[in-house]
Amino acid sequence: MSMFGVLIYAAALLTSEGVLVQGPAQPLVAQLGGSIILPCSVETPLPMEELEVEWKRTDEEALVHLFQNGEDRPEAQHQSYRDRAHFFSEQIFKGNFSILLENITVADTGIYRCVVFSYQNVGEISVTIQHAERVIVTAEDQIVFARVGEDVVLNCMVDSHIPPQRIDEVSWKKVDKKPDIVLVLLFQNGSIFPESSHKRYRGRAEFFRQEIPKGNFSLRLKNVQTADKGEYMCEVHTDNSVSSATVEIGRLGMSALHIITLMLCFISLLLTFVLSIPVTIYISKKGRPRIKYAFNS
């Protein structure tokens, strides 16, 4: 899924013929790649006879959808809207002429008109789809390496132009063993919730609190264990979009303490072996039986 959003504005127009077509008073929000309802309705249901509803793009005159002669006419749609724009057929007799537009793309930006014809009367609304800012989430290092027992930092940065108050939620999850996704740490509505972490990460995962106002949601994972190896996702939710970045903890090496311990063990074994050689030779000579030779005179 893309990480753009769209703002949808609607205006209701009353024509001289007297058909009042209504739309939403407040902006609606949707994500590119998602779905959105373009509202269009009348307060009092209209007779189905002679009823025609036409959704069009004003900038291209492309027919988005058509309801005519008591049924919707998908064959009349512009090819770019086929299988993407749908009426709510069971709602039309109630005066609801809204359409569902699926899989929103950049090309869907523009002005739409919902025109309602009833006998000699006509009314319409205009709906504009515009871009909204997208949230960009980045990770400096896609693969990080660590040593068992040490700490590691998984980077996650949100666009600096996104104010913290617009960020509803940031979650770090271990996602390499789907569907068993494990929550590592959660930031929600301005607060950190360490108690929501999976027990495996409780007390080991933390944000850099002072960096959060700067859009830095990097995660510090303390006392890294072999089981921590794998893929992690930093997912950011705002009021109109979701974006994410992934970081992988790659091959885990041994900590300095483990290396020193192994070296000391190796040196100890080597010294034991070296010192045992003279002792082995001495014991071997001392324990060898003496042979006496007899000579005949």
JSON list of C-alpha atoms in Angstrom, two decimals, residues 2-143:
[
{"chain": "A", "resi": 2, "resn": "SER", "atom": "CA", "xyz": [1.05, 3.62, -0.84]},
{"chain": "A", "resi": 3, "resn": "MET", "atom": "CA", "xyz": [1.49, 6.04, 2.03]},
{"chain": "A", "resi": 4, "resn": "PHE", "atom": "CA", "xyz": [-0.35, 9.12, 0.50]},
{"chain": "A", "resi": 5, "resn": "GLY", "atom": "CA", "xyz": [-3.72, 10.34, 1.68]},
{"chain": "A", "resi": 6, "resn": "VAL", "atom": "CA", "xyz": [-6.51, 12.26, 0.03]},
{"chain": "A", "resi": 7, "resn": "LEU", "atom": "CA", "xyz": [-8.76, 15.05, 1.26]},
{"chain": "A", "resi": 8, "resn": "ILE", "atom": "CA", "xyz": [-12.25, 15.07, -0.11]},
{"chain": "A", "resi": 9, "resn": "TYR", "atom": "CA", "xyz": [-14.35, 18.23, -0.11]},
{"chain": "A", "resi": 10, "resn": "ALA", "atom": "CA", "xyz": [-17.98, 18.34, -1.12]},
{"chain": "A", "resi": 11, "resn": "ALA", "atom": "CA", "xyz": [-20.34, 21.23, -1.82]},
{"chain": "A", "resi": 12, "resn": "ALA", "atom": "CA", "xyz": [-24.12, 20.97, -2.13]},
{"chain": "A", "resi": 13, "resn": "LEU", "atom": "CA", "xyz": [-25.81, 22.95, -4.89]},
{"chain": "A", "resi": 14, "resn": "LEU", "atom": "CA", "xyz": [-29.51, 23.77, -5.19]},
{"chain": "A", "resi": 15, "resn": "THR", "atom": "CA", "xyz": [-30.62, 24.26, -8.78]},
{"chain": "A", "resi": 16, "resn": "SER", "atom": "CA", "xyz": [-33.47, 26.44, -9.93]},
{"chain": "A", "resi": 17, "resn": "GLU", "atom": "CA", "xyz": [-35.55, 23.36, -10.66]},
{"chain": "A", "resi": 18, "resn": "GLY", "atom": "CA", "xyz": [-35.55, 22.49, -6.96]},
{"chain": "A", "resi": 19, "resn": "VAL", "atom": "CA", "xyz": [-33.65, 19.19, -6.52]},
{"chain": "A", "resi": 20, "resn": "LEU", "atom": "CA", "xyz": [-31.45, 19.51, -3.44]},
{"chain": "A", "resi": 21, "resn": "VAL", "atom": "CA", "xyz": [-28.43, 17.22, -3.57]},
{"chain": "A", "resi": 22, "resn": "GLN", "atom": "CA", "xyz": [-26.48, 16.89, -0.34]},
{"chain": "A", "resi": 23, "resn": "GLY", "atom": "CA", "xyz": [-22.84, 16.18, 0.48]},
{"chain": "A", "resi": 24, "resn": "PRO", "atom": "CA", "xyz": [-20.69, 16.12, 3.62]},
{"chain": "A", "resi": 25, "resn": "ALA", "atom": "CA", "xyz": [-20.04, 19.37, 5.47]},
{"chain": "A", "resi": 26, "resn": "GLN", "atom": "CA", "xyz": [-16.59, 18.33, 6.69]},
{"chain": "A", "resi": 27, "resn": "PRO", "atom": "CA", "xyz": [-13.54, 17.05, 4.76]},
{"chain": "A", "resi": 28, "resn": "LEU", "atom": "CA", "xyz": [-13.20, 13.29, 4.46]},
{"chain": "A", "resi": 29, "resn": "VAL", "atom": "CA", "xyz": [-9.86, 11.51, 4.56]},
{"chain": "A", "resi": 30, "resn": "ALA", "atom": "CA", "xyz": [-8.63, 8.36, 2.81]},
{"chain": "A", "resi": 31, "resn": "GLN", "atom": "CA", "xyz": [-5.37, 6.71, 1.82]},
{"chain": "A", "resi": 32, "resn": "LEU", "atom": "CA", "xyz": [-4.14, 6.18, -1.67]},
{"chain": "A", "resi": 33, "resn": "GLY", "atom": "CA", "xyz": [-4.46, 2.50, -2.35]},
{"chain": "A", "resi": 34, "resn": "GLY", "atom": "CA", "xyz": [-7.49, 2.39, -0.06]},
{"chain": "A", "resi": 35, "resn": "SER", "atom": "CA", "xyz": [-11.19, 3.04, -0.62]},
{"chain": "A", "resi": 36, "resn": "ILE", "atom": "CA", "xyz": [-13.39, 6.11, -0.15]},
{"chain": "A", "resi": 37, "resn": "ILE", "atom": "CA", "xyz": [-17.09, 6.89, -0.36]},
{"chain": "A", "resi": 38, "resn": "LEU", "atom": "CA", "xyz": [-18.00, 9.93, -2.47]},
{"chain": "A", "resi": 39, "resn": "PRO", "atom": "CA", "xyz": [-21.25, 11.08, -0.82]},
{"chain": "A", "resi": 40, "resn": "CYS", "atom": "CA", "xyz": [-24.26, 12.20, -2.82]},
{"chain": "A", "resi": 41, "resn": "SER", "atom": "CA", "xyz": [-27.85, 11.98, -1.59]},
{"chain": "A", "resi": 42, "resn": "VAL", "atom": "CA", "xyz": [-31.26, 13.62, -1.43]},
{"chain": "A", "resi": 43, "resn": "GLU", "atom": "CA", "xyz": [-33.29, 14.01, 1.74]},
{"chain": "A", "resi": 44, "resn": "THR", "atom": "CA", "xyz": [-36.56, 12.83, 0.18]},
{"chain": "A", "resi": 45, "resn": "PRO", "atom": "CA", "xyz": [-36.39, 9.70, -2.00]},
{"chain": "A", "resi": 46, "resn": "LEU", "atom": "CA", "xyz": [-37.16, 10.35, -5.66]},
{"chain": "A", "resi": 47, "resn": "PRO", "atom": "CA", "xyz": [-39.43, 8.23, -7.89]},
{"chain": "A", "resi": 48, "resn": "MET", "atom": "CA", "xyz": [-37.43, 5.55, -9.66]},
{"chain": "A", "resi": 49, "resn": "GLU", "atom": "CA", "xyz": [-39.21, 6.34, -12.92]},
{"chain": "A", "resi": 50, "resn": "GLU", "atom": "CA", "xyz": [-37.15, 8.74, -15.02]},
{"chain": "A", "resi": 51, "resn": "LEU", "atom": "CA", "xyz": [-34.42, 8.79, -12.35]},
{"chain": "A", "resi": 52, "resn": "GLU", "atom": "CA", "xyz": [-30.88, 9.15, -13.66]},
{"chain": "A", "resi": 53, "resn": "VAL", "atom": "CA", "xyz": [-27.70, 9.66, -11.64]},
{"chain": "A", "resi": 54, "resn": "GLU", "atom": "CA", "xyz": [-24.44, 10.49, -13.32]},
{"chain": "A", "resi": 55, "resn": "TRP", "atom": "CA", "xyz": [-20.99, 10.68, -11.72]},
{"chain": "A", "resi": 56, "resn": "LYS", "atom": "CA", "xyz": [-18.41, 12.48, -13.90]},
{"chain": "A", "resi": 57, "resn": "ARG", "atom": "CA", "xyz": [-14.91, 13.90, -13.79]},
{"chain": "A", "resi": 58, "resn": "THR", "atom": "CA", "xyz": [-15.22, 17.57, -14.74]},
{"chain": "A", "resi": 59, "resn": "ASP", "atom": "CA", "xyz": [-11.61, 17.93, -15.85]},
{"chain": "A", "resi": 60, "resn": "GLU", "atom": "CA", "xyz": [-11.73, 14.99, -18.25]},
{"chain": "A", "resi": 61, "resn": "GLU", "atom": "CA", "xyz": [-15.46, 14.48, -18.80]},
{"chain": "A", "resi": 62, "resn": "ALA", "atom": "CA", "xyz": [-14.75, 10.85, -17.95]},
{"chain": "A", "resi": 63, "resn": "LEU", "atom": "CA", "xyz": [-17.87, 8.97, -16.86]},
{"chain": "A", "resi": 64, "resn": "VAL", "atom": "CA", "xyz": [-17.20, 7.47, -13.45]},
{"chain": "A", "resi": 65, "resn": "HIS", "atom": "CA", "xyz": [-20.56, 5.72, -13.08]},
{"chain": "A", "resi": 66, "resn": "LEU", "atom": "CA", "xyz": [-24.14, 5.87, -14.31]},
{"chain": "A", "resi": 67, "resn": "PHE", "atom": "CA", "xyz": [-27.53, 4.83, -12.91]},
{"chain": "A", "resi": 68, "resn": "GLN", "atom": "CA", "xyz": [-30.21, 4.78, -15.60]},
{"chain": "A", "resi": 69, "resn": "ASN", "atom": "CA", "xyz": [-33.51, 3.01, -16.30]},
{"chain": "A", "resi": 70, "resn": "GLY", "atom": "CA", "xyz": [-33.64, 1.50, -12.83]},
{"chain": "A", "resi": 71, "resn": "GLU", "atom": "CA", "xyz": [-30.16, -0.03, -12.84]},
{"chain": "A", "resi": 72, "resn": "ASP", "atom": "CA", "xyz": [-26.51, 0.88, -12.75]},
{"chain": "A", "resi": 73, "resn": "ARG", "atom": "CA", "xyz": [-24.66, 0.79, -16.05]},
{"chain": "A", "resi": 74, "resn": "PRO", "atom": "CA", "xyz": [-21.07, -0.39, -15.48]},
{"chain": "A", "resi": 75, "resn": "GLU", "atom": "CA", "xyz": [-20.56, -0.85, -19.22]},
{"chain": "A", "resi": 76, "resn": "ALA", "atom": "CA", "xyz": [-20.83, 2.94, -19.62]},
{"chain": "A", "resi": 77, "resn": "GLN", "atom": "CA", "xyz": [-17.97, 3.63, -17.21]},
{"chain": "A", "resi": 78, "resn": "HIS", "atom": "CA", "xyz": [-14.65, 4.99, -18.35]},
{"chain": "A", "resi": 79, "resn": "GLN", "atom": "CA", "xyz": [-12.19, 2.11, -18.36]},
{"chain": "A", "resi": 80, "resn": "SER", "atom": "CA", "xyz": [-10.10, 3.63, -15.58]},
{"chain": "A", "resi": 81, "resn": "TYR", "atom": "CA", "xyz": [-13.07, 3.31, -13.20]},
{"chain": "A", "resi": 82, "resn": "ARG", "atom": "CA", "xyz": [-14.39, -0.11, -14.16]},
{"chain": "A", "resi": 83, "resn": "ASP", "atom": "CA", "xyz": [-14.45, -2.49, -11.21]},
{"chain": "A", "resi": 84, "resn": "ARG", "atom": "CA", "xyz": [-13.37, 0.40, -8.95]},
{"chain": "A", "resi": 85, "resn": "ALA", "atom": "CA", "xyz": [-16.45, 2.66, -8.73]},
{"chain": "A", "resi": 86, "resn": "HIS", "atom": "CA", "xyz": [-19.69, 1.17, -7.39]},
{"chain": "A", "resi": 87, "resn": "PHE", "atom": "CA", "xyz": [-23.13, 2.43, -6.39]},
{"chain": "A", "resi": 88, "resn": "PHE", "atom": "CA", "xyz": [-24.81, 1.10, -3.26]},
{"chain": "A", "resi": 89, "resn": "SER", "atom": "CA", "xyz": [-27.63, -0.38, -5.32]},
{"chain": "A", "resi": 90, "resn": "GLU", "atom": "CA", "xyz": [-29.87, -1.26, -2.38]},
{"chain": "A", "resi": 91, "resn": "GLN", "atom": "CA", "xyz": [-29.67, 2.37, -1.16]},
{"chain": "A", "resi": 92, "resn": "ILE", "atom": "CA", "xyz": [-30.60, 4.17, -4.38]},
{"chain": "A", "resi": 93, "resn": "PHE", "atom": "CA", "xyz": [-34.38, 3.90, -3.86]},
{"chain": "A", "resi": 94, "resn": "LYS", "atom": "CA", "xyz": [-33.79, 5.59, -0.47]},
{"chain": "A", "resi": 95, "resn": "GLY", "atom": "CA", "xyz": [-32.14, 8.58, -2.14]},
{"chain": "A", "resi": 96, "resn": "ASN", "atom": "CA", "xyz": [-28.53, 7.59, -1.54]},
{"chain": "A", "resi": 97, "resn": "PHE", "atom": "CA", "xyz": [-26.51, 8.01, -4.74]},
{"chain": "A", "resi": 98, "resn": "SER", "atom": "CA", "xyz": [-23.04, 7.80, -3.18]},
{"chain": "A", "resi": 99, "resn": "ILE", "atom": "CA", "xyz": [-20.36, 5.74, -4.88]},
{"chain": "A", "resi": 100, "resn": "LEU", "atom": "CA", "xyz": [-17.54, 3.69, -3.45]},
{"chain": "A", "resi": 101, "resn": "LEU", "atom": "CA", "xyz": [-14.23, 4.37, -5.18]},
{"chain": "A", "resi": 102, "resn": "GLU", "atom": "CA", "xyz": [-11.66, 1.67, -4.54]},
{"chain": "A", "resi": 103, "resn": "ASN", "atom": "CA", "xyz": [-7.90, 1.49, -4.90]},
{"chain": "A", "resi": 104, "resn": "ILE", "atom": "CA", "xyz": [-7.35, 5.25, -4.88]},
{"chain": "A", "resi": 105, "resn": "THR", "atom": "CA", "xyz": [-4.47, 6.38, -7.12]},
{"chain": "A", "resi": 106, "resn": "VAL", "atom": "CA", "xyz": [-2.71, 9.66, -7.86]},
{"chain": "A", "resi": 107, "resn": "ALA", "atom": "CA", "xyz": [-4.67, 9.88, -11.12]},
{"chain": "A", "resi": 108, "resn": "ASP", "atom": "CA", "xyz": [-7.92, 10.04, -9.13]},
{"chain": "A", "resi": 109, "resn": "THR", "atom": "CA", "xyz": [-7.22, 13.62, -8.03]},
{"chain": "A", "resi": 110, "resn": "GLY", "atom": "CA", "xyz": [-9.60, 16.14, -9.54]},
{"chain": "A", "resi": 111, "resn": "ILE", "atom": "CA", "xyz": [-13.17, 17.39, -9.42]},
{"chain": "A", "resi": 112, "resn": "TYR", "atom": "CA", "xyz": [-16.15, 15.02, -9.57]},
{"chain": "A", "resi": 113, "resn": "ARG", "atom": "CA", "xyz": [-19.80, 15.89, -10.16]},
{"chain": "A", "resi": 114, "resn": "CYS", "atom": "CA", "xyz": [-22.81, 13.92, -9.00]},
{"chain": "A", "resi": 115, "resn": "VAL", "atom": "CA", "xyz": [-25.73, 15.01, -11.20]},
{"chain": "A", "resi": 116, "resn": "VAL", "atom": "CA", "xyz": [-29.26, 13.83, -10.35]},
{"chain": "A", "resi": 117, "resn": "PHE", "atom": "CA", "xyz": [-32.03, 14.00, -12.96]},
{"chain": "A", "resi": 118, "resn": "SER", "atom": "CA", "xyz": [-35.66, 13.43, -11.94]},
{"chain": "A", "resi": 119, "resn": "TYR", "atom": "CA", "xyz": [-38.27, 14.15, -14.59]},
{"chain": "A", "resi": 120, "resn": "GLN", "atom": "CA", "xyz": [-37.58, 17.79, -15.53]},
{"chain": "A", "resi": 121, "resn": "ASN", "atom": "CA", "xyz": [-35.62, 18.56, -12.38]},
{"chain": "A", "resi": 122, "resn": "VAL", "atom": "CA", "xyz": [-31.88, 18.39, -11.87]},
{"chain": "A", "resi": 123, "resn": "GLY", "atom": "CA", "xyz": [-29.43, 18.95, -9.02]},
{"chain": "A", "resi": 124, "resn": "GLU", "atom": "CA", "xyz": [-25.75, 18.31, -8.44]},
{"chain": "A", "resi": 125, "resn": "ILE", "atom": "CA", "xyz": [-22.79, 18.45, -6.06]},
{"chain": "A", "resi": 126, "resn": "SER", "atom": "CA", "xyz": [-19.08, 18.77, -6.73]},
{"chain": "A", "resi": 127, "resn": "VAL", "atom": "CA", "xyz": [-16.46, 16.67, -4.95]},
{"chain": "A", "resi": 128, "resn": "THR", "atom": "CA", "xyz": [-12.77, 17.45, -5.10]},
{"chain": "A", "resi": 129, "resn": "ILE", "atom": "CA", "xyz": [-10.03, 14.91, -4.39]},
{"chain": "A", "resi": 130, "resn": "GLN", "atom": "CA", "xyz": [-6.69, 16.44, -3.54]},
{"chain": "A", "resi": 131, "resn": "HIS", "atom": "CA", "xyz": [-3.35, 15.16, -2.30]},
{"chain": "A", "resi": 132, "resn": "ALA", "atom": "CA", "xyz": [-2.45, 15.37, 1.34]},
{"chain": "A", "resi": 133, "resn": "GLU", "atom": "CA", "xyz": [1.07, 15.09, 2.71]},
{"chain": "A", "resi": 134, "resn": "ARG", "atom": "CA", "xyz": [2.38, 11.62, 3.12]},
{"chain": "A", "resi": 135, "resn": "VAL", "atom": "CA", "xyz": [4.34, 10.50, 6.15]},
{"chain": "A", "resi": 136, "resn": "ILE", "atom": "CA", "xyz": [7.81, 9.21, 5.31]},
{"chain": "A", "resi": 137, "resn": "VAL", "atom": "CA", "xyz": [9.39, 6.77, 7.74]},
{"chain": "A", "resi": 138, "resn": "THR", "atom": "CA", "xyz": [13.05, 5.87, 7.22]},
{"chain": "A", "resi": 139, "resn": "ALA", "atom": "CA", "xyz": [15.60, 3.59, 8.81]},
{"chain": "A", "resi": 140, "resn": "GLU", "atom": "CA", "xyz": [19.27, 4.50, 8.36]},
{"chain": "A", "resi": 141, "resn": "ASP", "atom": "CA", "xyz": [20.50, 0.92, 8.56]},
{"chain": "A", "resi": 142, "resn": "GLN", "atom": "CA", "xyz": [18.36, -1.84, 7.14]},
{"chain": "A", "resi": 143, "resn": "ILE", "atom": "CA", "xyz": [20.59, -4.51, 8.66]}
]
